[in-house]
CSV table of C-alpha atoms in Angstrom, one decimal:
chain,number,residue,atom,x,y,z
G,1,UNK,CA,95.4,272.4,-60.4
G,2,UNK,CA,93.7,271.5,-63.5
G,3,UNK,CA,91.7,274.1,-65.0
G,4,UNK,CA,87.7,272.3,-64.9
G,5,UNK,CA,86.5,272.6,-68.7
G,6,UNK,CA,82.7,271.2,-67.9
G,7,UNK,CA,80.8,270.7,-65.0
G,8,UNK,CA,78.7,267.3,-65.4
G,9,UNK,CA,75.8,267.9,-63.3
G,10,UNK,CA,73.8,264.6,-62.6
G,11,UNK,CA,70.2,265.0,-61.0
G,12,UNK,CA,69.1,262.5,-59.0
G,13,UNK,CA,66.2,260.5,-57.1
G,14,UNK,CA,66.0,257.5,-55.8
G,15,UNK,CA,68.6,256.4,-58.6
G,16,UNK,CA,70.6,253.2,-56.4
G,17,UNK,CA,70.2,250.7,-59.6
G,18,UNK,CA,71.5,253.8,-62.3
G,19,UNK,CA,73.9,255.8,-60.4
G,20,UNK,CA,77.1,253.7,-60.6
G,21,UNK,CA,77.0,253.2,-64.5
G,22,UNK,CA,76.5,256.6,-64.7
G,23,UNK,CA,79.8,257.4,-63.3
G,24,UNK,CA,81.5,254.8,-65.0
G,25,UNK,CA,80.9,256.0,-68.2
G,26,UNK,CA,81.7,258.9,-67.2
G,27,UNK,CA,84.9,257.9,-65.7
G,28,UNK,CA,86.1,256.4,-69.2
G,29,UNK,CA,85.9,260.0,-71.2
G,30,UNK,CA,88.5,260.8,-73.3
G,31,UNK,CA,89.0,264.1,-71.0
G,32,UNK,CA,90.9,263.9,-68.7
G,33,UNK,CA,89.1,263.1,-65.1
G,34,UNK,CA,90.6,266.1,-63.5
G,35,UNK,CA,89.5,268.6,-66.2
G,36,UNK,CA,86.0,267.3,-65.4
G,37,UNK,CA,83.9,268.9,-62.6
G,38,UNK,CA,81.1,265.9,-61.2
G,39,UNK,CA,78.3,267.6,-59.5
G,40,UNK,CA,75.2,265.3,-57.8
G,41,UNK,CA,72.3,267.7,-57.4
G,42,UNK,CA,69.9,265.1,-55.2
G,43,UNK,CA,66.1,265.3,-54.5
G,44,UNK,CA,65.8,263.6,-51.3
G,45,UNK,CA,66.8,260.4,-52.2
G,46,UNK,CA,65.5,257.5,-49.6
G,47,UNK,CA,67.7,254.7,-50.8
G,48,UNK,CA,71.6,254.5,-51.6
G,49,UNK,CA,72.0,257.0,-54.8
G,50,UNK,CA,73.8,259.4,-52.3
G,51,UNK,CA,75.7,257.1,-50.7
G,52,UNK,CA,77.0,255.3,-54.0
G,53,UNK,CA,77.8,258.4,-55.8
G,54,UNK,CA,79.8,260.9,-53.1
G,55,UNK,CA,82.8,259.1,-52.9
G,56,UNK,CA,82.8,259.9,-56.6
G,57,UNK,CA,82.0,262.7,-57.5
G,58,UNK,CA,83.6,266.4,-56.8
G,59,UNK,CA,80.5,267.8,-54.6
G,60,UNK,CA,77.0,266.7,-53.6
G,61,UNK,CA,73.9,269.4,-53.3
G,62,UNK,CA,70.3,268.8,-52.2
G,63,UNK,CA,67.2,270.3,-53.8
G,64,UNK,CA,63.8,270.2,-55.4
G,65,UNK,CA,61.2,270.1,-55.9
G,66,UNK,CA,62.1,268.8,-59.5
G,67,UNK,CA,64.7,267.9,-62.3
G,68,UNK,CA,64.4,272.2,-63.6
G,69,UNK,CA,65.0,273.4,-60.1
G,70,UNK,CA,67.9,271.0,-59.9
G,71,UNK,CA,69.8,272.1,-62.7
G,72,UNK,CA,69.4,275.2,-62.2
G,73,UNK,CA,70.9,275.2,-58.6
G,74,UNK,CA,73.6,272.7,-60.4
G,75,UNK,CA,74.8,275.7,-63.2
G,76,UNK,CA,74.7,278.2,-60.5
G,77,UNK,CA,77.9,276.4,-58.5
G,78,UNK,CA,79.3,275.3,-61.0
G,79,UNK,CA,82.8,275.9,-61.7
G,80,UNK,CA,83.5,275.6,-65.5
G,81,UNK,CA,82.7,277.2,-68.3
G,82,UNK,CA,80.7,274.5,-69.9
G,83,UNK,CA,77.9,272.6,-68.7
G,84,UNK,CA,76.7,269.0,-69.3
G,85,UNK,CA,73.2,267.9,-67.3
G,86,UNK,CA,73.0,264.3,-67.6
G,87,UNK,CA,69.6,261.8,-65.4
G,88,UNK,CA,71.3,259.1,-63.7
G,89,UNK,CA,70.2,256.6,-66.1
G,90,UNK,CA,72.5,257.8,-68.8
G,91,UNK,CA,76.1,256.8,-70.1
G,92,UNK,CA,77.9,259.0,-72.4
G,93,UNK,CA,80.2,257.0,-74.6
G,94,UNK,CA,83.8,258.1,-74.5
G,95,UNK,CA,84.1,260.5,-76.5
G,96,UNK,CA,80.9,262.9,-75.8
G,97,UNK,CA,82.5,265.3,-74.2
G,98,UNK,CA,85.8,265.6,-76.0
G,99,UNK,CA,83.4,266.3,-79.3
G,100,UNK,CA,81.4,269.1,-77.4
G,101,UNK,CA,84.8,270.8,-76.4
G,102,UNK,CA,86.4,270.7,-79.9
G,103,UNK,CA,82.9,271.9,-81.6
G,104,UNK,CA,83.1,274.9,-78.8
G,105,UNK,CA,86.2,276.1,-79.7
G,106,UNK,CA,86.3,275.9,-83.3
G,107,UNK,CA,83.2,278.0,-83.2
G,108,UNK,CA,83.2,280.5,-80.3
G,109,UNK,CA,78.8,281.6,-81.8
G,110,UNK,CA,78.1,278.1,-80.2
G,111,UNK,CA,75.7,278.3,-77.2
G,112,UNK,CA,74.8,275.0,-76.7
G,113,UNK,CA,75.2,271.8,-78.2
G,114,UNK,CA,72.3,268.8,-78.6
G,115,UNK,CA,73.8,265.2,-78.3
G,116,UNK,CA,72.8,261.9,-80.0
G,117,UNK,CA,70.8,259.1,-78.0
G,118,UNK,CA,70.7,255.7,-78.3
G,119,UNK,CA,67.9,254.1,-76.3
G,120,UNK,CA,68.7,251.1,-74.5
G,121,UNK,CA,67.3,248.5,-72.3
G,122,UNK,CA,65.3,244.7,-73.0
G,123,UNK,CA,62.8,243.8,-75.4
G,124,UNK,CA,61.0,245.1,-78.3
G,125,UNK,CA,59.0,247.9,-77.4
G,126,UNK,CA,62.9,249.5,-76.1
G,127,UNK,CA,64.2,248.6,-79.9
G,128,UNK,CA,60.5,250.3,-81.4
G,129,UNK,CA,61.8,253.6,-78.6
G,130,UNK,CA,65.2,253.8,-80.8
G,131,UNK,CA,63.8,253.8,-84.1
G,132,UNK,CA,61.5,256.9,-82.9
G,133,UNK,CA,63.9,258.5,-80.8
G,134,UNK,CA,66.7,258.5,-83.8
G,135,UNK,CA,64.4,261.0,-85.6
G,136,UNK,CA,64.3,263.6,-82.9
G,137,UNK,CA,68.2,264.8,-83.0
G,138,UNK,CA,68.0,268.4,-82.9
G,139,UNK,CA,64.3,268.8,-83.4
G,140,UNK,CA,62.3,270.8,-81.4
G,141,UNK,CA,61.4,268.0,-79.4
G,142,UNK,CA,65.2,267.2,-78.6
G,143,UNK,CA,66.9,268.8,-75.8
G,144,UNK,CA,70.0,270.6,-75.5
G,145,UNK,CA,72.2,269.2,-73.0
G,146,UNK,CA,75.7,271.1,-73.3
G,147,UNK,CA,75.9,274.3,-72.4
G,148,UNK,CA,77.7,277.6,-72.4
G,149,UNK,CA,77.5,278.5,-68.4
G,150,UNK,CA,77.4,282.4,-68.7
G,151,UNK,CA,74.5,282.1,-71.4
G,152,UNK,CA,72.4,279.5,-69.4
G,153,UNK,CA,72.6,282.3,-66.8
G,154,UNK,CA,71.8,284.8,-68.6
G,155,UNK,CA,68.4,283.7,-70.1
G,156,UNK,CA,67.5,282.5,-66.2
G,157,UNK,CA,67.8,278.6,-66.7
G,158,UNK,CA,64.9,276.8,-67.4
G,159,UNK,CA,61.7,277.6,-66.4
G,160,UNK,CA,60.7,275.7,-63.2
G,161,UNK,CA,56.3,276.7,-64.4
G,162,UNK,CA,57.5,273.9,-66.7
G,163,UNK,CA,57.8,270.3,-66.1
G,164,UNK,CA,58.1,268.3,-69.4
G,165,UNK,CA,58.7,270.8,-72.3
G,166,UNK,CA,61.1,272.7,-69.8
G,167,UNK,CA,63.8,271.8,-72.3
G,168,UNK,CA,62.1,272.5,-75.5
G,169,UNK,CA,61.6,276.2,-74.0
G,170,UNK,CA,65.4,276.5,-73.2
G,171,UNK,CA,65.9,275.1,-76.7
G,172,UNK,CA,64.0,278.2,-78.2
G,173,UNK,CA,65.5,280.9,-75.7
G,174,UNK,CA,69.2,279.9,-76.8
G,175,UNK,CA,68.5,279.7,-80.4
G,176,UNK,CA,67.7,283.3,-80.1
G,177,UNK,CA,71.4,283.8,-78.4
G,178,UNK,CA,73.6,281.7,-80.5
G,179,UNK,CA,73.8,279.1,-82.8
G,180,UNK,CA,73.1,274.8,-81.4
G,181,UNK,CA,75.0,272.2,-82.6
G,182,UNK,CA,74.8,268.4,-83.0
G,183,UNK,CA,77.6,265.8,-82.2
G,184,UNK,CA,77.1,262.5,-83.2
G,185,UNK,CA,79.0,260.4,-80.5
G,186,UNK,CA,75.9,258.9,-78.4
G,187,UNK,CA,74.4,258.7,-75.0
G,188,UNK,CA,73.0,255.5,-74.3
G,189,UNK,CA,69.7,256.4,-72.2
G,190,UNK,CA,69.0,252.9,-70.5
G,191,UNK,CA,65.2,252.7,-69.8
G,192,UNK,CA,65.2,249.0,-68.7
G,193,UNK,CA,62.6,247.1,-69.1
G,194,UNK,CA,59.9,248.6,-71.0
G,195,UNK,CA,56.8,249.4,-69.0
G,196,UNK,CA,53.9,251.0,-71.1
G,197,UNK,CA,52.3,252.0,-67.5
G,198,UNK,CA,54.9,254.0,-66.7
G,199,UNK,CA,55.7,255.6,-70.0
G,200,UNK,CA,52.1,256.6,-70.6
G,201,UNK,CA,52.1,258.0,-66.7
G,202,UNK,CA,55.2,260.1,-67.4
G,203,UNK,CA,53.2,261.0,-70.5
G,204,UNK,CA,50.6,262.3,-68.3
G,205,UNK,CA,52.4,264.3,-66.0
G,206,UNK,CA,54.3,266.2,-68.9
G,207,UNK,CA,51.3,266.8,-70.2
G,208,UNK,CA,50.0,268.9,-67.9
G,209,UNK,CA,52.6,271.5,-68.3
G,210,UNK,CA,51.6,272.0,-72.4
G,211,UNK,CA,48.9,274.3,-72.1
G,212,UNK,CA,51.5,276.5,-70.1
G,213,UNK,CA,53.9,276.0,-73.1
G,214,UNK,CA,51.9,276.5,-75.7
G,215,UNK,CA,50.8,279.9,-74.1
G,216,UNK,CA,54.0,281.1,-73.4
G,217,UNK,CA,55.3,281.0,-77.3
């Protein structure tokens, strides 16, 4: 049996129109297939994501009540050393994780590692998201997406008070453990078709966890 090097935990809701190119791209990685551990850590999902996605994947896990709760459950069974938490509407290129391995063991002081993101989708507000996004890439504001199991643990996941900057507080918590790192090989984070309604109401709900942010550091 393969040894599992990461567990690729994908969080999921109501993700029918995302959840097969998900998988895809992660079915062309560099890695070998069986080296990778696929985990589906679903909130409830009404529609097909579940359906679509088990005969895929190497397990499939219920639970809420959002993404930080999720993940969490998702590093506790997971079986490799490494994890990568990926939303179902992104594709890692082929060579993401095969990067994040080979920066992980050339430097063992490596906790976690942020990756590059292209944003994709149709029309111009989606190319305007790019431009500002390509400034973030291991900024405060970016989040760190590969991770050393046993150190995630350790510091207690992410914060489920927190909904929005959850990753921004996990960000500070392992820079005080280890040292991040940046590889270059993109995920493509497919937001469709712009909708300024729904970016400003995603905003909005973020938002409301700040205050509790700002307190805490």
């Amino acid at each position: 049996v393969t040894q599992k090097l990461v567990t690729v935990i994908i969080t999921t809701r109501n993700e029918e129109r995302n959840i097969v190119a998900c998988l895809d791209a992660l079915e062309r990685q560099s890695v070998p297939r069986e080296a990778i551990e696929i985990i589906l850590v679903d909130n409830e999902s009404a529609d097909k994501t579940v359906e679509l996605a088990r005969p895929r994947v190497d397990a499939v896990y219920t639970k809420g009540p959002e993404r930080s709760a999720q993940r969490n459950y998702g590093v506790e069974v997971a079986r490799a050393p490494y994890v990568l938490y990926l939303d179902a509407d992104m594709r890692v290129t082929s060579s993401v994780i095969q990067k994040c391995l080979f920066a992980v063991k050339a430097d063992s002081g490596i906790v976690g590692i942020y990756i590059s993101e292209q944003v994709v989708g149709s029309g111009f507000w989606i190319k305007v998201r790019n431009f500002e996004r390509s400034f973030y890439d291991a900024t405060v504001i970016d989040a760190v997406q590969f991770i050393k199991r046993d150190v995630f643990l350790e510091l207690g996941g992410f914060d489920v008070a927190l909904c929005g900057p959850e990753d921004w507080d996990l960000d500070r918590r392992l820079k005080e453990r280890g040292r991040l790192h940046l590889v270059s090989a993109p995920i493509r984070h497919d937001e469709g078709a712009f909708s300024f309604g729904r970016y400003f109401r995603k905003k909005a709900y973020y938002a409301q966890s700040f205050a509790a942010y700002a307190k805490k550091w």
